[in-house]
Amino acid sequence: MRVLIVNTSERTGGAAVAANRLMEALNNHGVKARMLVRDKESDSLTVIGLSGKWWQQWCFLWERLVIYLHLHFSRRHLFELDIANVGTDITKLHEFREADIIHLHWVNQGMLSLNIIRKILRSGKPVVWTMHDIWPATSICHLTLGCNQFKSGCHHCKYLPGGGSNSDLSARVWRKKQALLRNQSVVFVACSRWLEGEARQSALLKNQKITSIPNPIDTHLYKIGDKTAARQRLGLPSDKQIMLFVSQRVTNRNKGMDYLIEACRLLAEQHPDMKSSTGVAILGGHAEDVAGQLPFETYPLGYVSDEHRIVDVYNAANVFVLPSLSENLPNTIMESMACGVPCIGFRVGGIPEEIDHLKNGYVANYRDAADLAAGIRWVLCEADHEALSKAAVSKVNRCYSGQSVALKYTEVYNEAIAQKHYKL
């Protein structure tokens, strides 16, 4: 079986990381998988980059310009919306023609247009589409933020100036998505049971097969290491309990840094002894911008791309805190758990599927800084840390290993091929 995985980026972003890991897992378990990307960042022979850089750049800029115009020249929400009005025709590529399965992942920001997706669906090849967010089930947004329009039909979009209208951009793109899916069968795979539940409520996908399979993780790389040695390599103190926060861009409000700051303030007030015994490591871009706002000693580690160093960062921590306001199934939580580090997050999205409350971490009430603080205190000072660590590793090996995920996707591929042959 030959699978072509299609994603905008090779390595940048959670979807790219997940797609890359899936490709490796499939190849390790007898499936011939290759990856087609717009932004190729390595010399890997199994990753194919699209040619024509000027065209790729033009596609990206043209889509942003159209969105910018519909936002009335406001940059707010500029990168939270995608309309897929332009892209590259991948159906003409040799890699596309020789594939048995076309596996779409995150294909936005000028990678594929809706017209190209229609050509892919009409090519006769079975199509599997992994949903890393809600965009395939809505019109133009990646985060619904409480909006339920996608359950009946997108219009009056909250992201558009004035709340949109009956015939706004979201309504027009919705009709185009409806048209391309009409009389076509796609297997949509959500990365979490939560997202699967959301997708099943979409009027756009009401006649499509929807299931859920988690993202895989390389448990040979992400594993428990020597905490003291990891801290020495990172220049972190050995005499403090360290909580860790990770985000590609730390100042992204959706990742919840404001709640972590408030939780730490509450801990410092209620438990003054923690000021001298606790530190906060921050991994991600703009880490230094927030370091001064925390009441504990803070260690901005900046943006790191080397996976071995990232593993060191996890192993250096005593607890990982991700107070995101919206999440699918965060790679960072399973990476931390694989390294034996208990995790804390809000009860939102797929986070409660990863963290088993009071067993391998703590699930705090949504947007509740006080409960977040209680969770941090419980993990660091009250719980059996060794038991939490063992339970975290066990959960990852059982649910998120490459072998486990590859087997589940192989079943989906076989079903998609059988369904396509039955229709023919």
Coordinates of C-alpha atoms in Angstrom, one line a residue:
M1 CA 0.0 0.0 0.0
R2 CA 1.3 3.4 -1.0
V3 CA 0.2 6.4 1.0
L4 CA 0.7 10.1 0.1
I5 CA 0.5 12.3 3.1
V6 CA -0.2 16.0 2.2
N7 CA 0.5 18.8 4.6
T8 CA 1.5 22.5 4.1
S9 CA 4.7 22.3 6.2
E10 CA 7.2 19.5 6.8
R11 CA 8.1 20.4 10.4
T12 CA 6.6 23.7 11.5
G13 CA 3.4 23.4 13.6
G14 CA 1.7 20.6 15.5
A15 CA 0.0 19.2 12.3
A16 CA 3.4 19.0 10.6
V17 CA 5.0 17.2 13.6
A18 CA 2.1 14.8 13.7
A19 CA 2.1 14.1 10.0
N20 CA 5.8 13.4 10.0
R21 CA 5.5 11.0 12.9
L22 CA 2.7 9.2 11.2
M23 CA 4.8 8.8 8.0
E24 CA 7.6 7.3 10.0
A25 CA 5.3 5.0 12.0
L26 CA 3.6 3.8 8.8
N27 CA 7.0 3.1 7.1
N28 CA 8.1 1.2 10.2
H29 CA 5.1 -1.0 10.0
G30 CA 5.0 -2.1 6.3
V31 CA 3.2 0.8 4.7
K32 CA 5.0 2.8 2.0
A33 CA 4.3 6.4 3.0
R34 CA 5.7 9.6 1.5
M35 CA 4.9 13.2 2.4
L36 CA 4.1 16.0 0.0
V37 CA 4.6 19.5 1.4
R38 CA 4.8 23.1 0.3
D39 CA 7.5 24.0 2.8
K40 CA 10.3 21.4 2.7
E41 CA 12.8 21.9 5.5
S42 CA 15.0 18.7 5.4
D43 CA 16.8 16.5 2.9
S44 CA 14.6 13.5 3.7
L45 CA 14.0 11.3 0.6
T46 CA 10.5 10.5 1.8
V47 CA 9.4 14.1 1.8
I48 CA 8.7 15.9 -1.5
G49 CA 8.5 19.6 -1.7
L50 CA 6.4 21.5 -4.3
S51 CA 8.3 23.3 -7.0
G52 CA 7.7 26.9 -8.0
K53 CA 8.5 28.9 -4.9
W54 CA 7.3 32.1 -6.5
W55 CA 3.9 30.5 -7.2
Q56 CA 3.6 29.2 -3.6
Q57 CA 4.4 32.6 -2.2
W58 CA 1.9 34.2 -4.5
C59 CA -0.9 31.7 -3.4
F60 CA -0.2 32.5 0.2
L61 CA -0.2 36.3 -0.3
W62 CA -3.2 36.3 -2.5
E63 CA -5.4 34.4 0.0
R64 CA -4.2 36.7 2.8
L65 CA -5.0 39.7 0.7
V66 CA -8.5 38.6 0.0
I67 CA -9.1 37.8 3.7
Y68 CA -7.6 41.2 4.6
L69 CA -10.1 43.0 2.3
H70 CA -13.0 41.1 3.9
L71 CA -11.7 42.1 7.3
H72 CA -11.9 45.7 6.2
F73 CA -8.1 46.1 6.3
S74 CA -7.8 44.8 9.9
R75 CA -5.0 42.4 10.8
R76 CA -7.1 41.0 13.6
H77 CA -8.1 37.4 12.7
L78 CA -5.9 37.6 9.5
F79 CA -4.3 34.2 10.3
E80 CA -7.2 32.6 12.0
L81 CA -9.2 32.3 8.8
D82 CA -8.7 30.3 5.6
I83 CA -10.8 30.4 2.4
A84 CA -8.7 28.1 0.1
N85 CA -9.3 30.2 -2.9
V86 CA -5.9 29.4 -4.5
G87 CA -3.4 26.5 -4.4
T88 CA -1.3 24.0 -6.4
D89 CA -2.7 21.2 -8.5
I90 CA -1.0 18.2 -7.0
T91 CA -3.1 15.7 -9.1
K92 CA -0.6 16.1 -12.0
L93 CA 2.4 14.9 -9.9
H94 CA 3.9 11.5 -10.3
E95 CA 3.7 11.0 -6.5
F96 CA -0.1 11.6 -6.6
R97 CA -0.7 9.2 -9.6
E98 CA 1.2 6.3 -8.0
A99 CA -0.4 6.6 -4.5
D100 CA -3.1 4.1 -3.5
I101 CA -4.3 6.5 -0.7
I102 CA -4.3 10.3 -0.6
H103 CA -4.1 11.4 3.0
L104 CA -4.8 15.1 3.6
H105 CA -3.7 16.8 6.8
W106 CA -3.4 20.6 7.3
V107 CA -3.5 22.0 3.8
N108 CA -4.2 25.6 4.4
Q109 CA -2.5 29.0 3.7
G110 CA -2.2 28.5 -0.1
M111 CA -1.3 24.8 -0.2
L112 CA -4.5 23.5 -1.7
S113 CA -7.6 25.4 -3.0
L114 CA -11.1 24.1 -2.8
N115 CA -11.0 23.5 -6.6
I116 CA -7.9 21.4 -6.2
I117 CA -9.5 19.4 -3.4
R118 CA -12.5 18.8 -5.7
K119 CA -10.1 17.4 -8.4
I120 CA -8.5 15.1 -5.7
L121 CA -11.9 13.8 -4.7
R122 CA -12.9 13.2 -8.3
S123 CA -9.6 11.5 -9.2
G124 CA -11.1 8.1 -8.1
K125 CA -8.5 7.7 -5.4
P126 CA -9.6 7.0 -1.8
V127 CA -9.1 10.1 0.4
V128 CA -8.5 10.2 4.1
W129 CA -8.5 13.6 5.8
T130 CA -7.0 14.0 9.3
M131 CA -8.6 17.0 11.1
H132 CA -6.0 18.8 13.2
D133 CA -8.7 21.5 13.9
I134 CA -12.3 22.2 13.0
W135 CA -11.7 23.9 9.6
P136 CA -12.7 20.9 7.4
A137 CA -16.1 20.9 9.2
T138 CA -16.7 24.6 9.1
S139 CA -16.5 27.3 6.4
I140 CA -13.5 29.5 7.1
C141 CA -12.4 29.2 10.8
H142 CA -10.0 26.9 12.6
L143 CA -11.5 27.7 16.0
T144 CA -15.3 28.1 16.5
L145 CA -14.9 29.7 20.0
G146 CA -18.4 28.7 20.9
C147 CA -20.1 29.5 17.6
N148 CA -22.6 26.8 16.5
Q149 CA -23.3 28.1 12.9
F150 CA -21.4 25.1 11.4
K151 CA -24.1 22.8 12.8
S152 CA -26.6 24.2 10.3
G153 CA -24.7 26.3 7.8
C154 CA -22.1 29.0 8.3
H155 CA -23.1 32.7 7.9
H156 CA -23.1 35.8 10.1
C157 CA -19.5 34.9 10.9
K158 CA -18.3 36.3 14.3
Y159 CA -14.8 36.8 12.8
L160 CA -16.0 39.2 10.1
P161 CA -16.6 42.9 10.7
G162 CA -20.1 43.6 12.2
G163 CA -20.7 39.9 12.7
G164 CA -21.1 39.2 9.0
S165 CA -24.3 38.6 7.1
N166 CA -26.5 36.0 5.5
S167 CA -24.4 36.2 2.4
D168 CA -21.0 36.9 3.9
L169 CA -17.6 35.3 3.0
S170 CA -18.3 32.4 5.3
A171 CA -21.6 31.6 3.6
R172 CA -20.1 31.7 0.2
V173 CA -17.2 29.4 1.2
W174 CA -19.6 27.1 2.9
R175 CA -21.6 26.6 -0.3
K176 CA -18.4 25.8 -2.2
K177 CA -17.4 23.2 0.4
Q178 CA -20.9 21.7 0.2
A179 CA -20.5 21.4 -3.6
L180 CA -17.1 19.7 -3.5
L181 CA -18.3 17.1 -1.0
R182 CA -21.6 16.4 -2.7
N183 CA -21.7 12.7 -3.9
Q184 CA -18.1 12.2 -2.7
S185 CA -16.9 9.9 0.1
V186 CA -14.1 11.0 2.4
V187 CA -13.0 9.4 5.6
F188 CA -12.5 12.2 8.2
V189 CA -10.2 11.3 11.1
A190 CA -10.2 13.6 14.1
C191 CA -7.2 13.6 16.4
S192 CA -9.4 13.4 19.5
R193 CA -12.8 12.1 20.5
W194 CA -13.8 15.6 21.3
L195 CA -13.1 16.9 17.8
E196 CA -14.8 13.8 16.4
G197 CA -17.9 14.8 18.4
E198 CA -17.8 18.3 17.0
A199 CA -17.3 17.1 13.4
R200 CA -20.3 14.8 13.7
Q201 CA -22.5 17.9 14.4
S202 CA -21.4 19.7 11.2
A203 CA -24.0 20.0 8.5
L204 CA -21.1 19.9 6.0
L205 CA -20.0 16.4 7.0
K206 CA -23.4 14.8 7.7
N207 CA -23.0 12.1 5.0
Q208 CA -19.3 11.4 5.6
K209 CA -17.6 8.8 7.6
I210 CA -16.0 10.3 10.7
T211 CA -13.8 8.5 13.3
S212 CA -10.9 9.5 15.6
I213 CA -7.3 8.3 15.9
P214 CA -4.8 10.1 18.1
N215 CA -1.5 11.5 16.8
P216 CA 1.5 9.2 17.3
I217 CA 4.7 9.8 19.2
D218 CA 8.2 8.3 18.9
T219 CA 8.5 6.6 22.3
H220 CA 12.1 5.7 21.4
L221 CA 13.0 9.4 21.5
Y222 CA 10.5 10.8 24.0
K223 CA 11.3 8.8 27.1
I224 CA 12.5 9.3 30.7
G225 CA 16.0 10.6 31.0
D226 CA 18.4 11.8 33.7
K227 CA 16.8 14.9 35.2
T228 CA 20.1 16.2 36.7
A229 CA 22.0 15.8 33.5
A230 CA 19.2 17.4 31.5
R231 CA 19.2 20.4 33.8
Q232 CA 23.0 20.8 33.5
R233 CA 22.8 20.8 29.7
L234 CA 20.1 23.4 29.8
G235 CA 21.7 25.6 32.5
L236 CA 18.8 25.1 34.9
P237 CA 19.2 24.8 38.7
S238 CA 19.2 21.4 40.3
D239 CA 17.7 22.6 43.7
K240 CA 14.3 23.8 42.5
Q241 CA 11.1 22.2 41.4
I242 CA 10.5 23.4 37.9
M243 CA 7.2 23.8 36.1
L244 CA 7.3 23.9 32.3
F245 CA 5.2 25.9 29.8
V246 CA 5.7 25.2 26.1
S247 CA 4.2 27.0 23.1
Q248 CA 5.4 27.8 19.6
R249 CA 4.6 31.5 20.4
V250 CA 4.4 32.1 24.1
T251 CA 2.4 35.3 23.7
N252 CA -0.5 33.5 21.9
R253 CA -3.3 34.3 24.3
N254 CA -5.1 31.1 23.4
K255 CA -2.3 29.1 25.0
G256 CA -3.3 30.6 28.4
M257 CA -0.1 32.2 29.7
D258 CA -2.3 34.8 31.5
Y259 CA -3.8 32.0 33.5
L260 CA -0.5 30.5 34.4
I261 CA 0.7 33.9 35.6
E262 CA -2.4 34.3 37.8
A263 CA -2.1 30.7 39.1
C264 CA 1.6 31.4 40.1
R265 CA 0.6 34.6 41.8
L266 CA -1.9 32.8 43.9
L267 CA 0.6 30.1 44.8
A268 CA 3.2 32.7 45.8
E269 CA 0.6 34.4 48.0
Q270 CA -0.8 31.3 49.6
H271 CA 2.5 29.4 49.9
P272 CA 5.4 31.9 50.3
D273 CA 7.9 29.0 50.7
M274 CA 7.4 28.2 47.0
K275 CA 9.1 31.4 46.0
S276 CA 12.5 30.1 46.8
S277 CA 11.9 26.4 45.9
T278 CA 10.0 26.8 42.5
G279 CA 11.1 27.9 39.1
V280 CA 9.3 28.3 35.7
A281 CA 10.9 27.2 32.4
I282 CA 9.3 28.6 29.3
L283 CA 10.0 27.0 25.9
G284 CA 8.9 29.0 22.8
G285 CA 9.2 32.2 20.9
H286 CA 8.9 35.5 22.8
A287 CA 9.5 33.7 26.2
E288 CA 11.5 36.6 27.4
D289 CA 8.5 38.9 26.9
V290 CA 6.5 37.3 29.8
A291 CA 9.4 36.2 32.1
G292 CA 9.2 39.3 34.3
Q293 CA 5.5 38.8 35.0
L294 CA 5.9 35.6 37.0
P295 CA 6.5 35.7 40.8
F296 CA 8.9 32.7 40.6
E297 CA 12.4 32.6 39.1
T298 CA 11.9 32.2 35.4
Y299 CA 14.1 30.6 32.7
P300 CA 13.2 31.7 29.1
L301 CA 14.6 28.9 26.8
G302 CA 13.5 30.5 23.6
Y303 CA 12.4 28.6 20.5
V304 CA 14.1 25.2 20.1
S305 CA 13.8 23.0 17.0
D306 CA 16.3 20.2 18.0
E307 CA 14.2 17.3 19.3
H308 CA 16.9 15.9 21.5
R309 CA 17.1 19.3 23.3
I310 CA 13.3 19.4 23.6
V311 CA 13.4 16.0 25.2
D312 CA 16.0 17.4 27.7
V313 CA 13.6 20.3 28.4
Y314 CA 10.8 17.9 29.3
N315 CA 13.0 15.7 31.4
A316 CA 14.2 18.7 33.3
A317 CA 10.7 19.5 34.5
N318 CA 8.7 18.3 37.5
V319 CA 5.4 19.3 36.0
F320 CA 4.1 20.5 32.6
V321 CA 1.4 23.1 32.6
L322 CA -0.7 23.9 29.4
P323 CA -3.7 26.1 30.3
S324 CA -4.9 26.4 26.7
L325 CA -8.3 27.9 26.1
S326 CA -8.9 25.7 23.0
E327 CA -7.0 22.5 22.0
N328 CA -7.5 19.4 20.0
L329 CA -5.0 16.8 21.2
P330 CA -1.8 18.7 22.1
N331 CA 1.5 16.9 21.1
T332 CA 3.2 18.7 23.9
I333 CA 1.1 16.9 26.6
M334 CA 1.9 13.4 25.2
E335 CA 5.6 14.3 24.7
S336 CA 5.8 15.4 28.4
M337 CA 3.9 12.3 29.6
A338 CA 6.3 10.1 27.5
C339 CA 9.1 11.6 29.5
G340 CA 7.4 10.7 32.7
V341 CA 6.3 14.3 33.5
P342 CA 2.8 14.8 35.0
C343 CA 0.7 17.3 33.1
I344 CA -1.9 19.9 34.1
G345 CA -4.4 21.5 31.7
F346 CA -7.9 22.9 31.5
R347 CA -10.9 20.7 30.9
V348 CA -11.3 21.6 27.2
G349 CA -11.0 19.9 23.9
G350 CA -9.0 16.7 23.9
I351 CA -7.0 17.5 27.0
P352 CA -9.1 15.3 29.4
E353 CA -8.6 12.4 27.0
E354 CA -4.8 12.7 27.5
I355 CA -4.7 13.6 31.2
D356 CA -6.4 11.1 33.5
H357 CA -7.4 13.4 36.5
L358 CA -5.4 12.5 39.7
K359 CA -3.8 9.5 38.0
N360 CA -1.2 10.9 35.6
G361 CA -1.9 14.6 36.1
Y362 CA -4.5 17.1 37.0
V363 CA -7.4 18.5 34.9
A364 CA -8.4 21.9 36.1
N365 CA -11.8 23.6 35.7
Y366 CA -11.9 25.7 32.5
R367 CA -10.5 29.2 32.8
D368 CA -10.1 28.7 36.6
A369 CA -6.7 30.0 37.7
A370 CA -7.4 29.0 41.3
D371 CA -8.0 25.4 40.3
L372 CA -5.0 25.5 38.1
A373 CA -2.9 26.7 41.1
A374 CA -4.4 23.8 43.2
G375 CA -3.4 21.4 40.5
I376 CA 0.2 22.7 40.4
R377 CA 0.4 22.5 44.2
W378 CA -1.0 19.0 44.2
V379 CA 1.4 17.6 41.7
L380 CA 4.5 19.3 43.1
C381 CA 3.8 18.9 46.9
E382 CA 1.1 16.4 47.6
A383 CA 0.9 13.6 45.1
D384 CA 3.0 10.5 44.7
H385 CA 5.2 11.8 41.9
E386 CA 6.7 8.5 41.0
A387 CA 3.2 6.9 40.6
L388 CA 2.1 9.8 38.4
S389 CA 5.2 9.5 36.3
K390 CA 4.7 5.7 35.7
A391 CA 1.0 6.2 34.9
A392 CA 1.9 8.9 32.4
V393 CA 4.4 6.7 30.5
S394 CA 2.0 3.8 30.6
K395 CA -0.8 5.9 29.0
V396 CA 1.5 7.0 26.2
N397 CA 2.8 3.5 25.4
R398 CA -0.8 2.1 25.4
C399 CA -2.5 4.9 23.4
Y400 CA 0.0 7.0 21.4
S401 CA 2.9 4.8 20.3
G402 CA 3.7 4.7 16.6
Q403 CA 2.8 1.0 16.3
S404 CA -0.6 1.5 17.9
V405 CA -1.5 4.5 15.7
A406 CA -0.1 3.0 12.5
L407 CA -2.3 -0.1 12.9
K408 CA -5.4 2.0 13.4
Y409 CA -4.7 4.0 10.3
T410 CA -4.0 0.9 8.2
E411 CA -7.5 -0.3 9.1
V412 CA -8.9 3.0 7.9
Y413 CA -6.9 2.9 4.7
N414 CA -8.1 -0.7 3.9
E415 CA -11.7 0.3 4.6
A416 CA -11.4 3.4 2.3
I417 CA -10.0 1.3 -0.5
A418 CA -12.7 -1.4 -0.1
Q419 CA -15.4 1.3 -0.1
K420 CA -14.0 2.9 -3.2
H421 CA -13.8 -0.4 -5.0
Y422 CA -17.4 -1.3 -3.9
K423 CA -18.7 2.0 -5.4
L424 CA -16.9 1.3 -8.7

